[in-house]
Amino acid sequence: MAREYGRSQRVASEMQKELAAILQRDVKDTRLGFVTINDVELSKDLAVAKVYITVLNGDDAAKLANVKVLNEISPFIRHELAKRMRLRHISELHFYYDHSFDTGMRVAELLHDLEGRQDQSDASDNGKSEDE
């Protein structure tokens, strides 16, 4: 019987916490904006980690630039991660931009616009029924 919350998920969760702390405290690169670690996906053998990030208050070019910078300094981040985690081998880090936050914000914006149109429609319908 397989466990629902296996070792790779536990390691990924701990890695996410440690990466967030490393980015907040140890990385002093001025090229980075406000980066948030959204998710870490590990391969089955824990050799490769896909780290999904979001960047707040940045345009598309800035988001891609932040991912590029993180991939450039990933050896330093990996070294810091090795100091903090008790693993024999530390995963190779690959950073990717997570578009789910942007998609969620776009959906919320569309729903808000739709709600505003619905309110205007209801107000104009009420105005017609009162006049007639």
PDB file of N, CA and C in Angstrom, residues 10-108:
ATOM      1  N   ARG A  10       7.612  15.002   1.210  1.00  0.00           N
ATOM      2  CA  ARG A  10       8.116  15.584   2.460  1.00  0.00           C
ATOM      3  C   ARG A  10       9.386  16.386   2.206  1.00  0.00           C
ATOM      4  N   VAL A  11      10.278  15.826   1.396  1.00  0.00           N
ATOM      5  CA  VAL A  11      11.521  16.528   1.063  1.00  0.00           C
ATOM      6  C   VAL A  11      11.206  17.801   0.282  1.00  0.00           C
ATOM      7  N   ALA A  12      10.276  17.729  -0.659  1.00  0.00           N
ATOM      8  CA  ALA A  12       9.897  18.909  -1.458  1.00  0.00           C
ATOM      9  C   ALA A  12       9.318  20.005  -0.578  1.00  0.00           C
ATOM     10  N   SER A  13       8.503  19.621   0.379  1.00  0.00           N
ATOM     11  CA  SER A  13       7.904  20.598   1.292  1.00  0.00           C
ATOM     12  C   SER A  13       8.979  21.289   2.135  1.00  0.00           C
ATOM     13  N   GLU A  14       9.895  20.508   2.670  1.00  0.00           N
ATOM     14  CA  GLU A  14      10.982  21.073   3.467  1.00  0.00           C
ATOM     15  C   GLU A  14      11.894  21.936   2.596  1.00  0.00           C
ATOM     16  N   MET A  15      12.142  21.488   1.370  1.00  0.00           N
ATOM     17  CA  MET A  15      12.980  22.242   0.448  1.00  0.00           C
ATOM     18  C   MET A  15      12.344  23.593   0.121  1.00  0.00           C
ATOM     19  N   GLN A  16      11.027  23.613  -0.048  1.00  0.00           N
ATOM     20  CA  GLN A  16      10.325  24.859  -0.335  1.00  0.00           C
ATOM     21  C   GLN A  16      10.519  25.858   0.814  1.00  0.00           C
ATOM     22  N   LYS A  17      10.380  25.391   2.047  1.00  0.00           N
ATOM     23  CA  LYS A  17      10.567  26.270   3.215  1.00  0.00           C
ATOM     24  C   LYS A  17      11.989  26.804   3.274  1.00  0.00           C
ATOM     25  N   GLU A  18      12.964  25.912   3.071  1.00  0.00           N
ATOM     26  CA  GLU A  18      14.361  26.330   3.152  1.00  0.00           C
ATOM     27  C   GLU A  18      14.739  27.269   2.007  1.00  0.00           C
ATOM     28  N   LEU A  19      14.249  27.009   0.809  1.00  0.00           N
ATOM     29  CA  LEU A  19      14.535  27.903  -0.320  1.00  0.00           C
ATOM     30  C   LEU A  19      13.975  29.299  -0.074  1.00  0.00           C
ATOM     31  N   ALA A  20      12.779  29.360   0.491  1.00  0.00           N
ATOM     32  CA  ALA A  20      12.187  30.671   0.799  1.00  0.00           C
ATOM     33  C   ALA A  20      13.056  31.420   1.805  1.00  0.00           C
ATOM     34  N   ALA A  21      13.542  30.711   2.819  1.00  0.00           N
ATOM     35  CA  ALA A  21      14.403  31.348   3.816  1.00  0.00           C
ATOM     36  C   ALA A  21      15.730  31.791   3.201  1.00  0.00           C
ATOM     37  N   ILE A  22      16.302  30.968   2.344  1.00  0.00           N
ATOM     38  CA  ILE A  22      17.569  31.318   1.685  1.00  0.00           C
ATOM     39  C   ILE A  22      17.395  32.561   0.816  1.00  0.00           C
ATOM     40  N   LEU A  23      16.321  32.603   0.039  1.00  0.00           N
ATOM     41  CA  LEU A  23      16.094  33.774  -0.822  1.00  0.00           C
ATOM     42  C   LEU A  23      15.862  35.031   0.003  1.00  0.00           C
ATOM     43  N   GLN A  24      15.222  34.865   1.136  1.00  0.00           N
ATOM     44  CA  GLN A  24      14.916  36.023   1.970  1.00  0.00           C
ATOM     45  C   GLN A  24      16.146  36.529   2.723  1.00  0.00           C
ATOM     46  N   ARG A  25      16.977  35.627   3.227  1.00  0.00           N
ATOM     47  CA  ARG A  25      18.065  36.030   4.116  1.00  0.00           C
ATOM     48  C   ARG A  25      19.452  36.036   3.478  1.00  0.00           C
ATOM     49  N   ASP A  26      19.739  35.068   2.621  1.00  0.00           N
ATOM     50  CA  ASP A  26      21.111  34.861   2.178  1.00  0.00           C
ATOM     51  C   ASP A  26      21.434  35.406   0.796  1.00  0.00           C
ATOM     52  N   VAL A  27      20.462  35.468  -0.078  1.00  0.00           N
ATOM     53  CA  VAL A  27      20.712  35.949  -1.443  1.00  0.00           C
ATOM     54  C   VAL A  27      20.631  37.471  -1.436  1.00  0.00           C
ATOM     55  N   LYS A  28      21.747  38.093  -1.807  1.00  0.00           N
ATOM     56  CA  LYS A  28      21.830  39.557  -1.778  1.00  0.00           C
ATOM     57  C   LYS A  28      21.923  40.150  -3.183  1.00  0.00           C
ATOM     58  N   ASP A  29      21.412  39.452  -4.174  1.00  0.00           N
ATOM     59  CA  ASP A  29      21.484  39.894  -5.558  1.00  0.00           C
ATOM     60  C   ASP A  29      20.457  40.993  -5.793  1.00  0.00           C
ATOM     61  N   THR A  30      20.919  42.159  -6.203  1.00  0.00           N
ATOM     62  CA  THR A  30      20.024  43.301  -6.401  1.00  0.00           C
ATOM     63  C   THR A  30      19.157  43.162  -7.644  1.00  0.00           C
ATOM     64  N   ARG A  31      19.500  42.216  -8.519  1.00  0.00           N
ATOM     65  CA  ARG A  31      18.713  42.021  -9.738  1.00  0.00           C
ATOM     66  C   ARG A  31      17.387  41.323  -9.460  1.00  0.00           C
ATOM     67  N   LEU A  32      17.263  40.706  -8.295  1.00  0.00           N
ATOM     68  CA  LEU A  32      16.046  39.967  -7.964  1.00  0.00           C
ATOM     69  C   LEU A  32      14.985  40.885  -7.377  1.00  0.00           C
ATOM     70  N   GLY A  33      13.751  40.633  -7.765  1.00  0.00           N
ATOM     71  CA  GLY A  33      12.622  41.349  -7.196  1.00  0.00           C
ATOM     72  C   GLY A  33      12.078  40.572  -6.001  1.00  0.00           C
ATOM     73  N   PHE A  34      10.804  40.787  -5.709  1.00  0.00           N
ATOM     74  CA  PHE A  34      10.161  40.077  -4.607  1.00  0.00           C
ATOM     75  C   PHE A  34       9.720  38.714  -5.127  1.00  0.00           C
ATOM     76  N   VAL A  35      10.514  37.696  -4.840  1.00  0.00           N
ATOM     77  CA  VAL A  35      10.300  36.353  -5.364  1.00  0.00           C
ATOM     78  C   VAL A  35       9.638  35.490  -4.299  1.00  0.00           C
ATOM     79  N   THR A  36       8.641  34.740  -4.715  1.00  0.00           N
ATOM     80  CA  THR A  36       7.945  33.805  -3.836  1.00  0.00           C
ATOM     81  C   THR A  36       8.074  32.402  -4.411  1.00  0.00           C
ATOM     82  N   ILE A  37       8.395  31.445  -3.542  1.00  0.00           N
ATOM     83  CA  ILE A  37       8.476  30.046  -3.957  1.00  0.00           C
ATOM     84  C   ILE A  37       7.077  29.454  -3.841  1.00  0.00           C
ATOM     85  N   ASN A  38       6.492  29.067  -4.969  1.00  0.00           N
ATOM     86  CA  ASN A  38       5.135  28.505  -4.961  1.00  0.00           C
ATOM     87  C   ASN A  38       5.118  27.002  -4.767  1.00  0.00           C
ATOM     88  N   ASP A  39       6.033  26.309  -5.439  1.00  0.00           N
ATOM     89  CA  ASP A  39       5.996  24.860  -5.395  1.00  0.00           C
ATOM     90  C   ASP A  39       7.365  24.302  -5.747  1.00  0.00           C
ATOM     91  N   VAL A  40       7.631  23.109  -5.230  1.00  0.00           N
ATOM     92  CA  VAL A  40       8.837  22.371  -5.586  1.00  0.00           C
ATOM     93  C   VAL A  40       8.397  20.975  -5.991  1.00  0.00           C
ATOM     94  N   GLU A  41       8.796  20.564  -7.190  1.00  0.00           N
ATOM     95  CA  GLU A  41       8.507  19.213  -7.665  1.00  0.00           C
ATOM     96  C   GLU A  41       9.828  18.477  -7.805  1.00  0.00           C
ATOM     97  N   LEU A  42       9.927  17.333  -7.139  1.00  0.00           N
ATOM     98  CA  LEU A  42      11.144  16.535  -7.187  1.00  0.00           C
ATOM     99  C   LEU A  42      10.958  15.323  -8.080  1.00  0.00           C
ATOM    100  N   SER A  43      12.039  14.929  -8.743  1.00  0.00           N
ATOM    101  CA  SER A  43      12.000  13.679  -9.485  1.00  0.00           C
ATOM    102  C   SER A  43      11.950  12.533  -8.478  1.00  0.00           C
ATOM    103  N   LYS A  44      11.615  11.350  -8.937  1.00  0.00           N
ATOM    104  CA  LYS A  44      11.469  10.212  -8.026  1.00  0.00           C
ATOM    105  C   LYS A  44      12.761   9.892  -7.284  1.00  0.00           C
ATOM    106  N   ASP A  45      13.893  10.084  -7.946  1.00  0.00           N
ATOM    107  CA  ASP A  45      15.175   9.801  -7.294  1.00  0.00           C
ATOM    108  C   ASP A  45      15.739  11.021  -6.554  1.00  0.00           C
ATOM    109  N   LEU A  46      14.980  12.100  -6.476  1.00  0.00           N
ATOM    110  CA  LEU A  46      15.336  13.350  -5.784  1.00  0.00           C
ATOM    111  C   LEU A  46      16.548  14.045  -6.402  1.00  0.00           C
ATOM    112  N   ALA A  47      16.910  13.702  -7.630  1.00  0.00           N
ATOM    113  CA  ALA A  47      18.093  14.274  -8.264  1.00  0.00           C
ATOM    114  C   ALA A  47      17.832  15.656  -8.851  1.00  0.00           C
ATOM    115  N   VAL A  48      16.607  15.904  -9.291  1.00  0.00           N
ATOM    116  CA  VAL A  48      16.282  17.173  -9.943  1.00  0.00           C
ATOM    117  C   VAL A  48      15.055  17.782  -9.264  1.00  0.00           C
ATOM    118  N   ALA A  49      15.153  19.079  -8.979  1.00  0.00           N
ATOM    119  CA  ALA A  49      14.040  19.800  -8.379  1.00  0.00           C
ATOM    120  C   ALA A  49      13.596  20.911  -9.322  1.00  0.00           C
ATOM    121  N   LYS A  50      12.315  20.915  -9.661  1.00  0.00           N
ATOM    122  CA  LYS A  50      11.728  22.016 -10.410  1.00  0.00           C
ATOM    123  C   LYS A  50      11.114  22.961  -9.382  1.00  0.00           C
ATOM    124  N   VAL A  51      11.627  24.175  -9.343  1.00  0.00           N
ATOM    125  CA  VAL A  51      11.178  25.161  -8.367  1.00  0.00           C
ATOM    126  C   VAL A  51      10.348  26.198  -9.112  1.00  0.00           C
ATOM    127  N   TYR A  52       9.076  26.321  -8.732  1.00  0.00           N
ATOM    128  CA  TYR A  52       8.159  27.252  -9.376  1.00  0.00           C
ATOM    129  C   TYR A  52       8.046  28.509  -8.527  1.00  0.00           C
ATOM    130  N   ILE A  53       8.260  29.654  -9.165  1.00  0.00           N
ATOM    131  CA  ILE A  53       8.272  30.930  -8.453  1.00  0.00           C
ATOM    132  C   ILE A  53       7.272  31.898  -9.067  1.00  0.00           C
ATOM    133  N   THR A  54       6.929  32.913  -8.300  1.00  0.00           N
ATOM    134  CA  THR A  54       6.218  34.074  -8.825  1.00  0.00           C
ATOM    135  C   THR A  54       7.000  35.317  -8.415  1.00  0.00           C
ATOM    136  N   VAL A  55       6.854  36.361  -9.197  1.00  0.00           N
ATOM    137  CA  VAL A  55       7.508  37.635  -8.926  1.00  0.00           C
ATOM    138  C   VAL A  55       6.422  38.683  -8.870  1.00  0.00           C
ATOM    139  N   LEU A  56       6.317  39.352  -7.748  1.00  0.00           N
ATOM    140  CA  LEU A  56       5.295  40.387  -7.605  1.00  0.00           C
ATOM    141  C   LEU A  56       5.821  41.718  -8.120  1.00  0.00           C
ATOM    142  N   ASN A  57       4.927  42.523  -8.619  1.00  0.00           N
ATOM    143  CA  ASN A  57       5.224  43.873  -9.110  1.00  0.00           C
ATOM    144  C   ASN A  57       6.284  43.873 -10.213  1.00  0.00           C
ATOM    145  N   GLY A  58       6.059  43.042 -11.200  1.00  0.00           N
ATOM    146  CA  GLY A  58       6.997  43.035 -12.317  1.00  0.00           C
ATOM    147  C   GLY A  58       6.281  42.721 -13.613  1.00  0.00           C
ATOM    148  N   ASP A  59       6.801  43.252 -14.710  1.00  0.00           N
ATOM    149  CA  ASP A  59       6.235  42.934 -16.016  1.00  0.00           C
ATOM    150  C   ASP A  59       6.815  41.602 -16.490  1.00  0.00           C
ATOM    151  N   ASP A  60       6.405  41.164 -17.667  1.00  0.00           N
ATOM    152  CA  ASP A  60       6.834  39.859 -18.175  1.00  0.00           C
ATOM    153  C   ASP A  60       8.357  39.780 -18.330  1.00  0.00           C
ATOM    154  N   ALA A  61       8.969  40.855 -18.783  1.00  0.00           N
ATOM    155  CA  ALA A  61      10.423  40.852 -18.954  1.00  0.00           C
ATOM    156  C   ALA A  61      11.127  40.711 -17.604  1.00  0.00           C
ATOM    157  N   ALA A  62      10.612  41.399 -16.591  1.00  0.00           N
ATOM    158  CA  ALA A  62      11.206  41.314 -15.251  1.00  0.00           C
ATOM    159  C   ALA A  62      11.044  39.919 -14.664  1.00  0.00           C
ATOM    160  N   LYS A  63       9.900  39.293 -14.931  1.00  0.00           N
ATOM    161  CA  LYS A  63       9.667  37.934 -14.433  1.00  0.00           C
ATOM    162  C   LYS A  63      10.659  36.960 -15.045  1.00  0.00           C
ATOM    163  N   LEU A  64      10.849  37.054 -16.353  1.00  0.00           N
ATOM    164  CA  LEU A  64      11.805  36.179 -17.030  1.00  0.00           C
ATOM    165  C   LEU A  64      13.234  36.470 -16.581  1.00  0.00           C
ATOM    166  N   ALA A  65      13.534  37.739 -16.338  1.00  0.00           N
ATOM    167  CA  ALA A  65      14.869  38.106 -15.869  1.00  0.00           C
ATOM    168  C   ALA A  65      15.143  37.519 -14.490  1.00  0.00           C
ATOM    169  N   ASN A  66      14.138  37.514 -13.622  1.00  0.00           N
ATOM    170  CA  ASN A  66      14.293  36.928 -12.285  1.00  0.00           C
ATOM    171  C   ASN A  66      14.541  35.428 -12.363  1.00  0.00           C
ATOM    172  N   VAL A  67      13.838  34.740 -13.247  1.00  0.00           N
ATOM    173  CA  VAL A  67      14.049  33.301 -13.424  1.00  0.00           C
ATOM    174  C   VAL A  67      15.468  33.052 -13.925  1.00  0.00           C
ATOM    175  N   LYS A  68      15.920  33.880 -14.866  1.00  0.00           N
ATOM    176  CA  LYS A  68      17.274  33.733 -15.410  1.00  0.00           C
ATOM    177  C   LYS A  68      18.320  33.932 -14.318  1.00  0.00           C
ATOM    178  N   VAL A  69      18.152  34.947 -13.490  1.00  0.00           N
ATOM    179  CA  VAL A  69      19.088  35.221 -12.398  1.00  0.00           C
ATOM    180  C   VAL A  69      19.110  34.058 -11.414  1.00  0.00           C
ATOM    181  N   LEU A  70      17.949  33.555 -11.057  1.00  0.00           N
ATOM    182  CA  LEU A  70      17.888  32.433 -10.113  1.00  0.00           C
ATOM    183  C   LEU A  70      18.581  31.198 -10.675  1.00  0.00           C
ATOM    184  N   ASN A  71      18.396  30.938 -11.962  1.00  0.00           N
ATOM    185  CA  ASN A  71      19.082  29.797 -12.568  1.00  0.00           C
ATOM    186  C   ASN A  71      20.596  30.015 -12.626  1.00  0.00           C
ATOM    187  N   GLU A  72      21.033  31.276 -12.761  1.00  0.00           N
ATOM    188  CA  GLU A  72      22.470  31.577 -12.756  1.00  0.00           C
ATOM    189  C   GLU A  72      23.086  31.365 -11.382  1.00  0.00           C
ATOM    190  N   ILE A  73      22.368  31.738 -10.333  1.00  0.00           N
ATOM    191  CA  ILE A  73      22.913  31.616  -8.975  1.00  0.00           C
ATOM    192  C   ILE A  73      22.471  30.327  -8.284  1.00  0.00           C
ATOM    193  N   SER A  74      21.882  29.411  -9.038  1.00  0.00           N
ATOM    194  CA  SER A  74      21.411  28.162  -8.430  1.00  0.00           C
ATOM    195  C   SER A  74      22.528  27.350  -7.758  1.00  0.00           C
ATOM    196  N   PRO A  75      23.780  27.368  -8.238  1.00  0.00           N
ATOM    197  CA  PRO A  75      24.812  26.653  -7.481  1.00  0.00           C
ATOM    198  C   PRO A  75      24.999  27.202  -6.059  1.00  0.00           C
ATOM    199  N   PHE A  76      24.968  28.524  -5.902  1.00  0.00           N
ATOM    200  CA  PHE A  76      25.062  29.119  -4.572  1.00  0.00           C
ATOM    201  C   PHE A  76      23.868  28.714  -3.712  1.00  0.00           C
ATOM    202  N   ILE A  77      22.674  28.794  -4.290  1.00  0.00           N
ATOM    203  CA  ILE A  77      21.464  28.429  -3.549  1.00  0.00           C
ATOM    204  C   ILE A  77      21.513  26.955  -3.162  1.00  0.00           C
ATOM    205  N   ARG A  78      21.971  26.121  -4.066  1.00  0.00           N
ATOM    206  CA  ARG A  78      22.079  24.688  -3.792  1.00  0.00           C
ATOM    207  C   ARG A  78      23.072  24.426  -2.657  1.00  0.00           C
ATOM    208  N   HIS A  79      24.179  25.165  -2.655  1.00  0.00           N
ATOM    209  CA  HIS A  79      25.172  25.026  -1.586  1.00  0.00           C
ATOM    210  C   HIS A  79      24.571  25.405  -0.231  1.00  0.00           C
ATOM    211  N   GLU A  80      23.838  26.520  -0.196  1.00  0.00           N
ATOM    212  CA  GLU A  80      23.187  26.945   1.037  1.00  0.00           C
ATOM    213  C   GLU A  80      22.137  25.920   1.488  1.00  0.00           C
ATOM    214  N   LEU A  81      21.436  25.362   0.530  1.00  0.00           N
ATOM    215  CA  LEU A  81      20.425  24.345   0.822  1.00  0.00           C
ATOM    216  C   LEU A  81      21.081  23.092   1.409  1.00  0.00           C
ATOM    217  N   ALA A  82      22.249  22.742   0.901  1.00  0.00           N
ATOM    218  CA  ALA A  82      22.965  21.568   1.409  1.00  0.00           C
ATOM    219  C   ALA A  82      23.372  21.756   2.867  1.00  0.00           C
ATOM    220  N   LYS A  83      23.679  22.992   3.254  1.00  0.00           N
ATOM    221  CA  LYS A  83      24.032  23.266   4.655  1.00  0.00           C
ATOM    222  C   LYS A  83      22.842  23.056   5.590  1.00  0.00           C
ATOM    223  N   ARG A  84      21.644  23.296   5.082  1.00  0.00           N
ATOM    224  CA  ARG A  84      20.452  23.293   5.930  1.00  0.00           C
ATOM    225  C   ARG A  84      19.707  21.970   5.964  1.00  0.00           C
ATOM    226  N   MET A  85      19.819  21.189   4.909  1.00  0.00           N
ATOM    227  CA  MET A  85      19.049  19.942   4.826  1.00  0.00           C
ATOM    228  C   MET A  85      19.961  18.741   5.024  1.00  0.00           C
ATOM    229  N   ARG A  86      19.447  17.758   5.726  1.00  0.00           N
ATOM    230  CA  ARG A  86      20.218  16.551   5.999  1.00  0.00           C
ATOM    231  C   ARG A  86      19.929  15.497   4.942  1.00  0.00           C
ATOM    232  N   LEU A  87      20.530  15.704   3.791  1.00  0.00           N
ATOM    233  CA  LEU A  87      20.400  14.756   2.689  1.00  0.00           C
ATOM    234  C   LEU A  87      21.792  14.416   2.188  1.00  0.00           C
ATOM    235  N   ARG A  88      21.951  13.201   1.710  1.00  0.00           N
ATOM    236  CA  ARG A  88      23.244  12.797   1.178  1.00  0.00           C
ATOM    237  C   ARG A  88      23.563  13.562  -0.107  1.00  0.00           C
ATOM    238  N   HIS A  89      22.571  13.702  -0.958  1.00  0.00           N
ATOM    239  CA  HIS A  89      22.734  14.439  -2.211  1.00  0.00           C
ATOM    240  C   HIS A  89      21.641  15.499  -2.288  1.00  0.00           C
ATOM    241  N   ILE A  90      22.030  16.682  -2.703  1.00  0.00           N
ATOM    242  CA  ILE A  90      21.061  17.771  -2.866  1.00  0.00           C
ATOM    243  C   ILE A  90      20.677  17.844  -4.340  1.00  0.00           C
ATOM    244  N   SER A  91      19.403  18.031  -4.573  1.00  0.00           N
ATOM    245  CA  SER A  91      18.859  18.066  -5.927  1.00  0.00           C
ATOM    246  C   SER A  91      19.438  19.216  -6.740  1.00  0.00           C
ATOM    247  N   GLU A  92      19.543  18.984  -8.033  1.00  0.00           N
ATOM    248  CA  GLU A  92      19.898  20.047  -8.962  1.00  0.00           C
ATOM    249  C   GLU A  92      18.673  20.941  -9.097  1.00  0.00           C
ATOM    250  N   LEU A  93      18.857  22.241  -8.963  1.00  0.00           N
ATOM    251  CA  LEU A  93      17.732  23.175  -8.950  1.00  0.00           C
ATOM    252  C   LEU A  93      17.515  23.790 -10.325  1.00  0.00           C
ATOM    253  N   HIS A  94      16.257  23.755 -10.769  1.00  0.00           N
ATOM    254  CA  HIS A  94      15.839  24.423 -12.000  1.00  0.00           C
ATOM    255  C   HIS A  94      14.649  25.309 -11.648  1.00  0.00           C
ATOM    256  N   PHE A  95      14.774  26.595 -11.928  1.00  0.00           N
ATOM    257  CA  PHE A  95      13.719  27.546 -11.582  1.00  0.00           C
ATOM    258  C   PHE A  95      12.841  27.828 -12.796  1.00  0.00           C
ATOM    259  N   TYR A  96      11.532  27.890 -12.547  1.00  0.00           N
ATOM    260  CA  TYR A  96      10.538  28.166 -13.587  1.00  0.00           C
ATOM    261  C   TYR A  96       9.543  29.185 -13.044  1.00  0.00           C
ATOM    262  N   TYR A  97       9.019  30.000 -13.938  1.00  0.00           N
ATOM    263  CA  TYR A  97       7.977  30.938 -13.520  1.00  0.00           C
ATOM    264  C   TYR A  97       6.629  30.216 -13.467  1.00  0.00           C
ATOM    265  N   ASP A  98       5.897  30.427 -12.390  1.00  0.00           N
ATOM    266  CA  ASP A  98       4.582  29.805 -12.204  1.00  0.00           C
ATOM    267  C   ASP A  98       3.511  30.796 -12.660  1.00  0.00           C
ATOM    268  N   HIS A  99       2.853  30.480 -13.750  1.00  0.00           N
ATOM    269  CA  HIS A  99       1.845  31.385 -14.324  1.00  0.00           C
ATOM    270  C   HIS A  99       0.487  31.261 -13.648  1.00  0.00           C
ATOM    271  N   SER A 100       0.326  30.353 -12.716  1.00  0.00           N
ATOM    272  CA  SER A 100      -0.980  30.146 -12.089  1.00  0.00           C
ATOM    273  C   SER A 100      -1.433  31.379 -11.309  1.00  0.00           C
ATOM    274  N   PHE A 101      -0.495  32.113 -10.689  1.00  0.00           N
ATOM    275  CA  PHE A 101      -0.866  33.327  -9.963  1.00  0.00           C
ATOM    276  C   PHE A 101      -1.426  34.373 -10.924  1.00  0.00           C
ATOM    277  N   ASP A 102      -0.735  34.572 -12.048  1.00  0.00           N
ATOM    278  CA  ASP A 102      -1.200  35.537 -13.050  1.00  0.00           C
ATOM    279  C   ASP A 102      -2.552  35.125 -13.618  1.00  0.00           C
ATOM    280  N   THR A 103      -2.717  33.827 -13.860  1.00  0.00           N
ATOM    281  CA  THR A 103      -3.987  33.318 -14.384  1.00  0.00           C
ATOM    282  C   THR A 103      -5.102  33.549 -13.380  1.00  0.00           C
ATOM    283  N   GLY A 104      -4.829  33.286 -12.111  1.00  0.00           N
ATOM    284  CA  GLY A 104      -5.818  33.508 -11.060  1.00  0.00           C
ATOM    285  C   GLY A 104      -6.212  34.972 -10.938  1.00  0.00           C
ATOM    286  N   MET A 105      -5.226  35.866 -11.047  1.00  0.00           N
ATOM    287  CA  MET A 105      -5.516  37.303 -10.984  1.00  0.00           C
ATOM    288  C   MET A 105      -6.352  37.731 -12.186  1.00  0.00           C
ATOM    289  N   ARG A 106      -6.076  37.175 -13.344  1.00  0.00           N
ATOM    290  CA  ARG A 106      -6.841  37.499 -14.553  1.00  0.00           C
ATOM    291  C   ARG A 106      -8.275  37.023 -14.423  1.00  0.00           C
ATOM    292  N   VAL A 107      -8.473  35.808 -13.896  1.00  0.00           N
ATOM    293  CA  VAL A 107      -9.830  35.281 -13.694  1.00  0.00           C
ATOM    294  C   VAL A 107     -10.584  36.141 -12.681  1.00  0.00           C
ATOM    295  N   ALA A 108      -9.925  36.533 -11.605  1.00  0.00           N
ATOM    296  CA  ALA A 108     -10.572  37.390 -10.603  1.00  0.00           C
ATOM    297  C   ALA A 108     -10.966  38.732 -11.209  1.00  0.00           C
TER     298      ALA A 108
END
